[in-house]
PDB file of C-alpha atoms in Angstrom:
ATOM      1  CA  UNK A   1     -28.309 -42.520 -31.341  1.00 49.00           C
ATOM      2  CA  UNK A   2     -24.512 -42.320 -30.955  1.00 43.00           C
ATOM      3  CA  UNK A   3     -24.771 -38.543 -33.021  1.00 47.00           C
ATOM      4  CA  UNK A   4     -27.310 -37.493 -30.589  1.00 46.00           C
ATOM      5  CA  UNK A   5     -25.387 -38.455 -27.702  1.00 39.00           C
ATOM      6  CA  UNK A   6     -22.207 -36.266 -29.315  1.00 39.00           C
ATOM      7  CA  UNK A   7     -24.839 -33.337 -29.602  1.00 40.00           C
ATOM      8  CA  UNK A   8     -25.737 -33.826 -25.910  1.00 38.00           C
ATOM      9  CA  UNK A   9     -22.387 -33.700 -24.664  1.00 34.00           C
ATOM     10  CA  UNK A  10     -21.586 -31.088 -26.504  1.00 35.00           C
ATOM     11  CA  UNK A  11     -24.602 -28.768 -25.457  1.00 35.00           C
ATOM     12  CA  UNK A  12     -23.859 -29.721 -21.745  1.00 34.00           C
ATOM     13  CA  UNK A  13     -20.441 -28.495 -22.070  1.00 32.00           C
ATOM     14  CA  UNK A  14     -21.079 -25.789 -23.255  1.00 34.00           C
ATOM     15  CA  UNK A  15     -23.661 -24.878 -20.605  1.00 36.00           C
ATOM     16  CA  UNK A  16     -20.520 -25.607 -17.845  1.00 35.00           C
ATOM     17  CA  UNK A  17     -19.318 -22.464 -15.729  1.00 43.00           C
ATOM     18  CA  UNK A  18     -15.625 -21.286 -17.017  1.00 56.00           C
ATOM     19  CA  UNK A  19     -13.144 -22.536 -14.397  1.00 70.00           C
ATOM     20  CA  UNK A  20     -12.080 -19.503 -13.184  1.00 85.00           C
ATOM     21  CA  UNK A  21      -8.934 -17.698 -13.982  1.00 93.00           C
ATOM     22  CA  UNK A  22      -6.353 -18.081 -10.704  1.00 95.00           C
ATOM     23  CA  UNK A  23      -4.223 -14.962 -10.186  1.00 96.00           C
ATOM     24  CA  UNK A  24      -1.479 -16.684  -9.374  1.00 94.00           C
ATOM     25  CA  UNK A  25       0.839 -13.506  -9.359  1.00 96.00           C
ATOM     26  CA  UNK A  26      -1.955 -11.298  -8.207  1.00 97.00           C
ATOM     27  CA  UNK A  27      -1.527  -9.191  -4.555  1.00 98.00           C
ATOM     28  CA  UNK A  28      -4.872  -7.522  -3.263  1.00 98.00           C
ATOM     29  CA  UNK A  29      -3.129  -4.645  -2.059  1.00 98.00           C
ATOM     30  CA  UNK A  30      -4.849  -2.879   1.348  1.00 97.00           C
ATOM     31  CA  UNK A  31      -7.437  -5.422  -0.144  1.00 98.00           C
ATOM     32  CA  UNK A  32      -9.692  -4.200   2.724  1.00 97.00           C
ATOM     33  CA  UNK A  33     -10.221  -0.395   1.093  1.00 96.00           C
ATOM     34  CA  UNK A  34     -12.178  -2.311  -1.623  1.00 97.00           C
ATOM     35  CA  UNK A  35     -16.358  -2.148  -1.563  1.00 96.00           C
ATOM     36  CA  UNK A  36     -16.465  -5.820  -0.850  1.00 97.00           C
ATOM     37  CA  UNK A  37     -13.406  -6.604   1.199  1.00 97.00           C
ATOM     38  CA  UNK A  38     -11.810 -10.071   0.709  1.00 98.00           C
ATOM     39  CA  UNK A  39     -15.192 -10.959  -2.085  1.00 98.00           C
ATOM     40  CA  UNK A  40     -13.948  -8.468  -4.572  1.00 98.00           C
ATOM     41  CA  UNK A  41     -10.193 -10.386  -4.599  1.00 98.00           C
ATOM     42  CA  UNK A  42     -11.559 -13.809  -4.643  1.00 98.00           C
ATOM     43  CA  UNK A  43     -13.828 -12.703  -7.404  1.00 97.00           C
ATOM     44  CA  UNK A  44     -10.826 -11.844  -9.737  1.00 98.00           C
ATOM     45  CA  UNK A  45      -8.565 -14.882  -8.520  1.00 97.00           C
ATOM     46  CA  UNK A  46      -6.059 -13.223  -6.743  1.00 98.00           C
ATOM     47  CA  UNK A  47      -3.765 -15.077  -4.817  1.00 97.00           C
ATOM     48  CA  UNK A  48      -2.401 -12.641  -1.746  1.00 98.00           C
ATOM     49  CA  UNK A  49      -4.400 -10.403  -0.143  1.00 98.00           C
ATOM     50  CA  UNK A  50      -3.104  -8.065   1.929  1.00 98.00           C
ATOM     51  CA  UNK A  51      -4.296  -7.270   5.901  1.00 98.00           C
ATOM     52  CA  UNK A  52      -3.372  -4.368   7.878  1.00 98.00           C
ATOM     53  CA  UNK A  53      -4.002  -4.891  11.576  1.00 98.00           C
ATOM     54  CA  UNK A  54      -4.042  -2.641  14.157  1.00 98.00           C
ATOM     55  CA  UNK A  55      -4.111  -4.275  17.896  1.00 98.00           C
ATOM     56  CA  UNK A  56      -6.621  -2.566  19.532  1.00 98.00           C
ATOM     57  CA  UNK A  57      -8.698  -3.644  23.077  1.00 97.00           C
ATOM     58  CA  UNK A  58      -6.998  -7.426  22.677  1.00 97.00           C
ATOM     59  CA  UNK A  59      -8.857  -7.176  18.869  1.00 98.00           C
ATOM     60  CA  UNK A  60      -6.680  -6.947  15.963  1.00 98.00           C
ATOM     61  CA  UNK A  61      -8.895  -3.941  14.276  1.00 98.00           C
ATOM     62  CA  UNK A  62      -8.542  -3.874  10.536  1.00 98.00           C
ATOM     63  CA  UNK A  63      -7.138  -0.667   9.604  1.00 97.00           C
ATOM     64  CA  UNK A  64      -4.639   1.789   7.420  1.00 95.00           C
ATOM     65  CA  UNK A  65      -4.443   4.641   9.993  1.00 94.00           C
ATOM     66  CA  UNK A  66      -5.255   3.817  13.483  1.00 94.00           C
ATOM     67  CA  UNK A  67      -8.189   6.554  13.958  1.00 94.00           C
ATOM     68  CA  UNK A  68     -11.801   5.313  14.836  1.00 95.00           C
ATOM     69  CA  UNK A  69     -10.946   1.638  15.349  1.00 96.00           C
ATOM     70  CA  UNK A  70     -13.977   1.264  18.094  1.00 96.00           C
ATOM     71  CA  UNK A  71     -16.161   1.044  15.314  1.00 92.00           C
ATOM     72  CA  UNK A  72     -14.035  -1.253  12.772  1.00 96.00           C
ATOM     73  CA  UNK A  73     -14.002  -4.707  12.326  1.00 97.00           C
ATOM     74  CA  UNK A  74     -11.278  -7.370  13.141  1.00 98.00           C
ATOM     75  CA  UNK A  75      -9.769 -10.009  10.973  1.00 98.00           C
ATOM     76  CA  UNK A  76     -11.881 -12.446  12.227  1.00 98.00           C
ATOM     77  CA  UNK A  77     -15.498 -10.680  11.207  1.00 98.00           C
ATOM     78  CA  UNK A  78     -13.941  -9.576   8.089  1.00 98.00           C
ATOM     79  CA  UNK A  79     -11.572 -12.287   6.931  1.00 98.00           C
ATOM     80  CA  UNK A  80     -11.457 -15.704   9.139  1.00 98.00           C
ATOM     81  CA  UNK A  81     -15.188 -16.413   9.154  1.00 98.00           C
ATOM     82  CA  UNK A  82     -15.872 -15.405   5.672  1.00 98.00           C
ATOM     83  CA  UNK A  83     -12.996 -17.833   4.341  1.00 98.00           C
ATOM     84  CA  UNK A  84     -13.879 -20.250   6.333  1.00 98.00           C
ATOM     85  CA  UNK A  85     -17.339 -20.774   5.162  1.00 97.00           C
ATOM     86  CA  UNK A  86     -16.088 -20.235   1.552  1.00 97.00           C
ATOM     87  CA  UNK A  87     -13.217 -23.239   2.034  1.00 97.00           C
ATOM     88  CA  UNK A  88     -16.080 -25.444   3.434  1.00 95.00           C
ATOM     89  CA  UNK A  89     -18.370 -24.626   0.387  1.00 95.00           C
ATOM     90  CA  UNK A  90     -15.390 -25.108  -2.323  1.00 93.00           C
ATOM     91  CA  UNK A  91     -14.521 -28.438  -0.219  1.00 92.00           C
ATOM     92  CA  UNK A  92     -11.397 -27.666   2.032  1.00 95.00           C
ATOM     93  CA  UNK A  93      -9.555 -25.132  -0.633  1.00 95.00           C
ATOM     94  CA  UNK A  94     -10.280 -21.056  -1.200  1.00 97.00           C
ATOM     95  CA  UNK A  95     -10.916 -22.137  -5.466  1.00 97.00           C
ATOM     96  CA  UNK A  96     -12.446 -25.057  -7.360  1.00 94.00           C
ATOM     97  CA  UNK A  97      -9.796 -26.764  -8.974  1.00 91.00           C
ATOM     98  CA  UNK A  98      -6.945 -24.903  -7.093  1.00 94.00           C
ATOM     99  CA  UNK A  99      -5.009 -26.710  -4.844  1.00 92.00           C
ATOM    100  CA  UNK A 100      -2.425 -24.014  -3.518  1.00 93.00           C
ATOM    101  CA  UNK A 101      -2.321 -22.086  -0.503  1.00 95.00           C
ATOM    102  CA  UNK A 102      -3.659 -18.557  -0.576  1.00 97.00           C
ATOM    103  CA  UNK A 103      -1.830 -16.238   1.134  1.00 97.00           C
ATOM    104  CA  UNK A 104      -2.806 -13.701   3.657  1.00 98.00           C
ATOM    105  CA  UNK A 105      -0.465 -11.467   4.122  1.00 98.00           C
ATOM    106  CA  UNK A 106      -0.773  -9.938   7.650  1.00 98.00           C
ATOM    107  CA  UNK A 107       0.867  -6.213   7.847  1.00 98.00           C
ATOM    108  CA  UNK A 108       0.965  -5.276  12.172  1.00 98.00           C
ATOM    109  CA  UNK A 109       0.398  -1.846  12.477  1.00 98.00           C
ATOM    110  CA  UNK A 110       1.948  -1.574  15.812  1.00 97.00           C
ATOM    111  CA  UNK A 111       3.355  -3.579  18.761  1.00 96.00           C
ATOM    112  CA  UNK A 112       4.349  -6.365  16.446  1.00 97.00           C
ATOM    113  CA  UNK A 113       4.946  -8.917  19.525  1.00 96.00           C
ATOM    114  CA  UNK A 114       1.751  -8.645  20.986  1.00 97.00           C
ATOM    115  CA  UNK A 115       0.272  -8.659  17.620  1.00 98.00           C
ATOM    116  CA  UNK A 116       1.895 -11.387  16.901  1.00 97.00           C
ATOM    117  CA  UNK A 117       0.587 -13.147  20.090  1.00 96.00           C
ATOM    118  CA  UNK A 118      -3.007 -13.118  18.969  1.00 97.00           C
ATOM    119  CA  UNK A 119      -2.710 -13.845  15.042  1.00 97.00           C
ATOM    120  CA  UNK A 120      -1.502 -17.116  16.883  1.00 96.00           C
ATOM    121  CA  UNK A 121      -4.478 -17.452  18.928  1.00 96.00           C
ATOM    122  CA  UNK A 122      -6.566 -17.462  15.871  1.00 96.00           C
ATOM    123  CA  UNK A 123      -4.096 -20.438  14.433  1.00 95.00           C
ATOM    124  CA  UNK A 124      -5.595 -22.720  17.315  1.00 94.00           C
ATOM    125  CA  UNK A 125      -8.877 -21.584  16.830  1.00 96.00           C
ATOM    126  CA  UNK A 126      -9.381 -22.163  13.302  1.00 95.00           C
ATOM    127  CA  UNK A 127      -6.699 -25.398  13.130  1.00 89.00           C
ATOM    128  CA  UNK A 128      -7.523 -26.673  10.165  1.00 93.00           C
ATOM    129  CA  UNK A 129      -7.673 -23.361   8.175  1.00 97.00           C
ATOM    130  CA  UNK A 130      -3.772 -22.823   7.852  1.00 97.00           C
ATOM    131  CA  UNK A 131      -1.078 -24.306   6.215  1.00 95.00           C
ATOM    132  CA  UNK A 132       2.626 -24.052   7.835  1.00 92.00           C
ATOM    133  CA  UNK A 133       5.556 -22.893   6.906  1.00 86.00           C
ATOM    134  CA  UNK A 134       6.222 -24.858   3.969  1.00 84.00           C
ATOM    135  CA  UNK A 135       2.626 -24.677   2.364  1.00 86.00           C
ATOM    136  CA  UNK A 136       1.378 -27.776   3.918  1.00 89.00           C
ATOM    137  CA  UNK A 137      -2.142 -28.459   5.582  1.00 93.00           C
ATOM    138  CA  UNK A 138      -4.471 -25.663   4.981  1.00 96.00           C
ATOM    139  CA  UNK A 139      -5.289 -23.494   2.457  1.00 97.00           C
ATOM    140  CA  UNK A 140      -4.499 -20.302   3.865  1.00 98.00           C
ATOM    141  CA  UNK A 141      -0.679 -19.446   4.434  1.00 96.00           C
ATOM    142  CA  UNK A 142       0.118 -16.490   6.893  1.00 97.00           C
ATOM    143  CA  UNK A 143       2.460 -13.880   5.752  1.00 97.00           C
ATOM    144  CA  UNK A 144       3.501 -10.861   8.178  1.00 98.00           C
ATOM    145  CA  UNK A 145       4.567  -7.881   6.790  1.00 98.00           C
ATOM    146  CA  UNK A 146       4.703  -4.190   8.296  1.00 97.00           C
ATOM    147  CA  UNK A 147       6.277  -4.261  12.208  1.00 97.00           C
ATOM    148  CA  UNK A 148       7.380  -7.931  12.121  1.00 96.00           C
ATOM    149  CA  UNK A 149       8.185  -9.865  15.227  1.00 96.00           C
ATOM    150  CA  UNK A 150      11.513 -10.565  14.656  1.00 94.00           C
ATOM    151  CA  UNK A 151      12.044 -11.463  18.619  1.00 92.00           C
ATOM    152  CA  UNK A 152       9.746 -14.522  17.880  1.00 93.00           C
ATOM    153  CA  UNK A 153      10.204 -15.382  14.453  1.00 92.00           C
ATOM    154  CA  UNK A 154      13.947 -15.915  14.911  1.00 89.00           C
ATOM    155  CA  UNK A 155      13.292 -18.468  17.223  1.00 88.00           C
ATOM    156  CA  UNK A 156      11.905 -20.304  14.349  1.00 78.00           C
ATOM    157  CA  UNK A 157       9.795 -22.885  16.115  1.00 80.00           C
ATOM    158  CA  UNK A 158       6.821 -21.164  14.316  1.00 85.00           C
ATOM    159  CA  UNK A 159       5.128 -23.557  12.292  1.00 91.00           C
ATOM    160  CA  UNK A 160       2.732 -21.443  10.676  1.00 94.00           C
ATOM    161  CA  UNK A 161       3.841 -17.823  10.127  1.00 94.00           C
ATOM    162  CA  UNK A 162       6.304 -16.724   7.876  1.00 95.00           C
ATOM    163  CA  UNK A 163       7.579 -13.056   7.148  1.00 96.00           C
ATOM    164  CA  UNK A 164       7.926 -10.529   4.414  1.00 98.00           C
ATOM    165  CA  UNK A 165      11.050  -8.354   4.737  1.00 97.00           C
ATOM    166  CA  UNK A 166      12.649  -5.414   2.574  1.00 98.00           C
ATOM    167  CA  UNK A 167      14.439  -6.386  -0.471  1.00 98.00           C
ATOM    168  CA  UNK A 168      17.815  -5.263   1.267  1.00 98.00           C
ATOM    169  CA  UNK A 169      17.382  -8.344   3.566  1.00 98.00           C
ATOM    170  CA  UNK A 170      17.575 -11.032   0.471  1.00 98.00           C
ATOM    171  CA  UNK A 171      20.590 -12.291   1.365  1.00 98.00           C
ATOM    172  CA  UNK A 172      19.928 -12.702   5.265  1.00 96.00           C
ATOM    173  CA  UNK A 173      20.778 -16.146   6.904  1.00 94.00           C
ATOM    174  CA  UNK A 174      17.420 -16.244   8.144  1.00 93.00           C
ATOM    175  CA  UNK A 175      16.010 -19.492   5.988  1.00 93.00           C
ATOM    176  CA  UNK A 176      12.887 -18.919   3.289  1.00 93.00           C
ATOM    177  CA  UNK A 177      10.984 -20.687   5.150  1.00 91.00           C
ATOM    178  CA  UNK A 178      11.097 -17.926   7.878  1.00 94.00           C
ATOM    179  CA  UNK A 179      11.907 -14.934   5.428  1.00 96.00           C
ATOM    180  CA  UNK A 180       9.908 -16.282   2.339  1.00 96.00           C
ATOM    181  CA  UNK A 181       9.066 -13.118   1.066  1.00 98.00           C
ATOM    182  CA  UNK A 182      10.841  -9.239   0.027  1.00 98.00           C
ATOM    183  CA  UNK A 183       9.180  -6.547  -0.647  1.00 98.00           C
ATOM    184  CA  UNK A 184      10.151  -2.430  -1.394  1.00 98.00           C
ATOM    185  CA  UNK A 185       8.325   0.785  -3.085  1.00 98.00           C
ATOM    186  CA  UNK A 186       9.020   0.175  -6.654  1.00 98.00           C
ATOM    187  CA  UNK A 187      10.364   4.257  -6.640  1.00 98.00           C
ATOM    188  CA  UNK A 188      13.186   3.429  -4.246  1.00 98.00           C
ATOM    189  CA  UNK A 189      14.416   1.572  -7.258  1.00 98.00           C
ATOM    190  CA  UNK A 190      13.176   2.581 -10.107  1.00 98.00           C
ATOM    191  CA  UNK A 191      11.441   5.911 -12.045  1.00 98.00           C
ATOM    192  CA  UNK A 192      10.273   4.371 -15.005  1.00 98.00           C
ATOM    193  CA  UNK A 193       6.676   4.398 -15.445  1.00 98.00           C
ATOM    194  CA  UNK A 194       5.547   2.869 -18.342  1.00 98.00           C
ATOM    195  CA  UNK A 195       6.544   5.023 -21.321  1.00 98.00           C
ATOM    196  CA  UNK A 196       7.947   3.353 -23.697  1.00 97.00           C
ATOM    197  CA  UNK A 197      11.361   0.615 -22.949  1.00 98.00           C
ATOM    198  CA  UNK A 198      12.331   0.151 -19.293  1.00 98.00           C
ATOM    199  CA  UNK A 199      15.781   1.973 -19.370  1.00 98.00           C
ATOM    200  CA  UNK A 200      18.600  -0.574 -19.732  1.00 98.00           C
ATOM    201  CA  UNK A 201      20.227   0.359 -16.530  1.00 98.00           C
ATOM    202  CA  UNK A 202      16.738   0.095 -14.799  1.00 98.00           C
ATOM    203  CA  UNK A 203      16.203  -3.353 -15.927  1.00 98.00           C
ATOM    204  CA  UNK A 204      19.271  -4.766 -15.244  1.00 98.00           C
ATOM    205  CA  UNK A 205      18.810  -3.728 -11.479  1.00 98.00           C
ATOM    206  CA  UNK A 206      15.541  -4.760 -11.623  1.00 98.00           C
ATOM    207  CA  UNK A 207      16.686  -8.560 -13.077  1.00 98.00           C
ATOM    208  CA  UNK A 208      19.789  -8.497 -10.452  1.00 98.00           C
ATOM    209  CA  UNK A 209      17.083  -7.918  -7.254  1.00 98.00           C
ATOM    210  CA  UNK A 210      14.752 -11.032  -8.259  1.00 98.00           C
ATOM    211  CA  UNK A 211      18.184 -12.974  -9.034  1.00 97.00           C
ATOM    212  CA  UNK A 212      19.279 -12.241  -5.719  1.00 98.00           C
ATOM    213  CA  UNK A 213      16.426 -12.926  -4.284  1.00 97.00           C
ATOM    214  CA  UNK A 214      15.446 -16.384  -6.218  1.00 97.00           C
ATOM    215  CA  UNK A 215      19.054 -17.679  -5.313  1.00 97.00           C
ATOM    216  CA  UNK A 216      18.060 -17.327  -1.683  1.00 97.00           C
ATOM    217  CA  UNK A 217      14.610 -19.149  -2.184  1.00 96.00           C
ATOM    218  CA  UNK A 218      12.856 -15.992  -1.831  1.00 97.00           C
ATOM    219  CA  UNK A 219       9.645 -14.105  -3.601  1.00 97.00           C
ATOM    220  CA  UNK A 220      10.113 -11.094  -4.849  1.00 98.00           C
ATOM    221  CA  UNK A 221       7.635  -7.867  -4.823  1.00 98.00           C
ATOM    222  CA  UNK A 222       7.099  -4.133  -5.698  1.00 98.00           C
ATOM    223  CA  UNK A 223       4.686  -1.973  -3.863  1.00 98.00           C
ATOM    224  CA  UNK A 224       3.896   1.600  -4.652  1.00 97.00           C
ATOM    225  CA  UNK A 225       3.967   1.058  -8.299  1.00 97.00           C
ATOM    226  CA  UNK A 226       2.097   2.324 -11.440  1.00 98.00           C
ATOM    227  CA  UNK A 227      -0.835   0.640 -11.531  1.00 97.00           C
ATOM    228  CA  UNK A 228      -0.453  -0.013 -16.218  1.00 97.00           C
ATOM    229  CA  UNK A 229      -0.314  -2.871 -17.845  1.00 98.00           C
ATOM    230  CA  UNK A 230       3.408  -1.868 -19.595  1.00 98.00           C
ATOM    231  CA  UNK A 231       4.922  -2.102 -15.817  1.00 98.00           C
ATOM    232  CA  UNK A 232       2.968  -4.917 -14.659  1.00 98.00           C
ATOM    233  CA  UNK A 233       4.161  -6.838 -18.391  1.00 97.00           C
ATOM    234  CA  UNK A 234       7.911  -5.758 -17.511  1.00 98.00           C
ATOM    235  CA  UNK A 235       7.839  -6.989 -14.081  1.00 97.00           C
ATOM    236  CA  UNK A 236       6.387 -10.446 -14.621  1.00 96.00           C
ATOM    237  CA  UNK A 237       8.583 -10.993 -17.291  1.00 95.00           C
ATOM    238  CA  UNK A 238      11.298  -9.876 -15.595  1.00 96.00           C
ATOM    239  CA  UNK A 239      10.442 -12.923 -13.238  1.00 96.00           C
ATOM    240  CA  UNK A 240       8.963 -10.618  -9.972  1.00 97.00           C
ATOM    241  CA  UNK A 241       6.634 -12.891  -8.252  1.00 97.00           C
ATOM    242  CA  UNK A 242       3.663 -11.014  -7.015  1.00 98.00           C
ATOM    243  CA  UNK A 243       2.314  -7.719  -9.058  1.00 98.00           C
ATOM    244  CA  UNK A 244       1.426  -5.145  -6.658  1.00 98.00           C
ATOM    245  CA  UNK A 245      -2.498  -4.467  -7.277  1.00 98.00           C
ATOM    246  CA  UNK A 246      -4.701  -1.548  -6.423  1.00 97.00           C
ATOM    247  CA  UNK A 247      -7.022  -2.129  -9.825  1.00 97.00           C
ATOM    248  CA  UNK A 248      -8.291  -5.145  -9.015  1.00 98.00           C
ATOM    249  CA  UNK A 249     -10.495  -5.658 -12.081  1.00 98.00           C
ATOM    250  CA  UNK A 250      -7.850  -4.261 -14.671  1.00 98.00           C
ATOM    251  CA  UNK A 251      -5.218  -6.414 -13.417  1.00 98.00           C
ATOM    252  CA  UNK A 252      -7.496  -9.318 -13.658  1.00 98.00           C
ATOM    253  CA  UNK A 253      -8.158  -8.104 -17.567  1.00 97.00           C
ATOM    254  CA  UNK A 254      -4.478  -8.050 -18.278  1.00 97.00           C
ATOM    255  CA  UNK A 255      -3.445 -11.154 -17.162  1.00 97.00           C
ATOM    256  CA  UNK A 256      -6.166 -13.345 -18.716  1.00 95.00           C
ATOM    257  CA  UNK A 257      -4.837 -11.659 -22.169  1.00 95.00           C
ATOM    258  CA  UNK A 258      -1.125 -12.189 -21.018  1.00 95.00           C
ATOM    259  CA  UNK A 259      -2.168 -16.070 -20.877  1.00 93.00           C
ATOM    260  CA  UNK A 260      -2.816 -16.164 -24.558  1.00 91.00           C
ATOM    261  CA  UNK A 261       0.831 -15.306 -25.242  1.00 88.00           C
ATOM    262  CA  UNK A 262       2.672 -16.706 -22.313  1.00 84.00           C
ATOM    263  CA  UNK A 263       1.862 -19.957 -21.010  1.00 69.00           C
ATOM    264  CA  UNK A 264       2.847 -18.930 -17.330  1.00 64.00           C
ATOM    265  CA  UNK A 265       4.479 -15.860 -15.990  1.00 57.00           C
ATOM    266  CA  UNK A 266       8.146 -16.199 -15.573  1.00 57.00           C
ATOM    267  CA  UNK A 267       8.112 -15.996 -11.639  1.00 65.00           C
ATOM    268  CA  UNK A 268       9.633 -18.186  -9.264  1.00 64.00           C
ATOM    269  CA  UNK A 269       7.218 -18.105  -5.750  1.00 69.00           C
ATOM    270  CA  UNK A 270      10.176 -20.393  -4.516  1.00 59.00           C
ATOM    271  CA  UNK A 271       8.641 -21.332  -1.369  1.00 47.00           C
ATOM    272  CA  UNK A 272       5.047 -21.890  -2.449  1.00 42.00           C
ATOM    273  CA  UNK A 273       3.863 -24.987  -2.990  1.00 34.00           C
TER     274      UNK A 273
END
């Protein structure tokens, strides 16, 4: 009785869905230029997923270029309902198991200020969606990238938005838990594209930029970049915290196979919890 027990247990495990692999490095890049906008990313496991926003007739319009935006969703059709019904389902967090925030990174298109006015309007309305500053409360953090509102954020009596600035600004005095994040094109620093060794020169700047800024508590990231595994390899181990990612699929390939020979990518995300 006992061996047929074993068997059963056995059998039943092996019948058990495959917890899902969590990008925890992974950025959805313009995730919403993919067939299944915000689906496709949480498919793979990615972490960030990136949000352009264009304010448009009080809406903010989800967007790259501005033109035809009468006829375009806004982040709330196309990303604030259809998380929240997946956080209820997966009982109060975006993945099963996964108790992190997921971050939305929010780029304003224009009029930062005003956009910034109504991404806080959707803060009340969905209260227990976000989490502040420091990763605490909801699942979903808000990042804003693009035309920041510096005006407000520098107040910092925001609870619940944070910022991504340009790598220059590493070293500002603004705290990381305003400024969490830095991001540039990867060719403003860098021509290397994959062929063979990263040039010595190129790597050392590349390891002095995430040393800056880790020793001010801030993530790193390259956008712009070539989208092979030989970059992406190079930059996580040369501790960057989120991989830029257009291929959402072959990203997601790579890194499960990185996982058999690194036990975690070297990254810092300093002011994740």
């Amino acid at each position: 009785m006992k061996h047929i027990l074993t068997i059963l247990v056995l059998v039943m495990g092996l019948r058990l869905p495959a917890q899902q692999l969590i990008l925890d490095c992974g950025h959805s890049h313009n995730d919403y230029t993919h067939e299944h906008p915000l689906f496709d990313a949480l498919s793979y496991g990615y972490k960030s997923i990136e949000i352009d926003v264009w304010l448009h007739n009080g809406k903010l319009i989800v967007d790259h270029d501005g033109i035809g935006l009468d006829g375009k969703k806004d982040i709330e059709e196309l990303y604030l309902l259809p998380i929240a019904e997946r956080i209820k389902a997966h009982h109060g967090w975006v993945y099963d198991g996964d108790t992190t925030v997921t971050i939305f990174m929010v780029e304003f298109k224009n009029d930062p200020e005003a956009c910034y006015v109504v991404l806080k309007q959707f803060i009340e309305k969905y209260k227990n969606l976000f989490a502040d500053r420091m990763g605490k409360g909801g699942p979903i953090k808000l990042l804003i990238t693009g035309n920041r509102p510096w005006q407000s954020l520098r107040r910092g009596n925001e609870l619940y938005i944070t910022a991504d600035g340009d790598i220059n600004q590493s070293a500002d005095s603004l705290p990381p838990y305003i400024l969490e994040r830095v991001s540039d094109p990867y060719g403003s620093h860098f021509t290397w594209k994959g062929a063979g060794t990263m040039p010595k020169a190129q790597k050392e700047k590349l390891l002095a930029l995430v040393k800056v800024a880790h020793d001010h508590g801030r993530q790193i990231r390259f956008y712009a970049l070539p989208q092979n595994e030989a970059v992406w390899k190079e930059l996580l181990e040369d501790g960057v915290d989120w991989i830029n990612v257009d291929k959402l699929e072959k990203f997601a390939a790579f890194y499960k196979d990185y996982l058999r020979t690194h036990s975690k990518s070297a990254n810092c995300h300093c002011v994740r919890m």
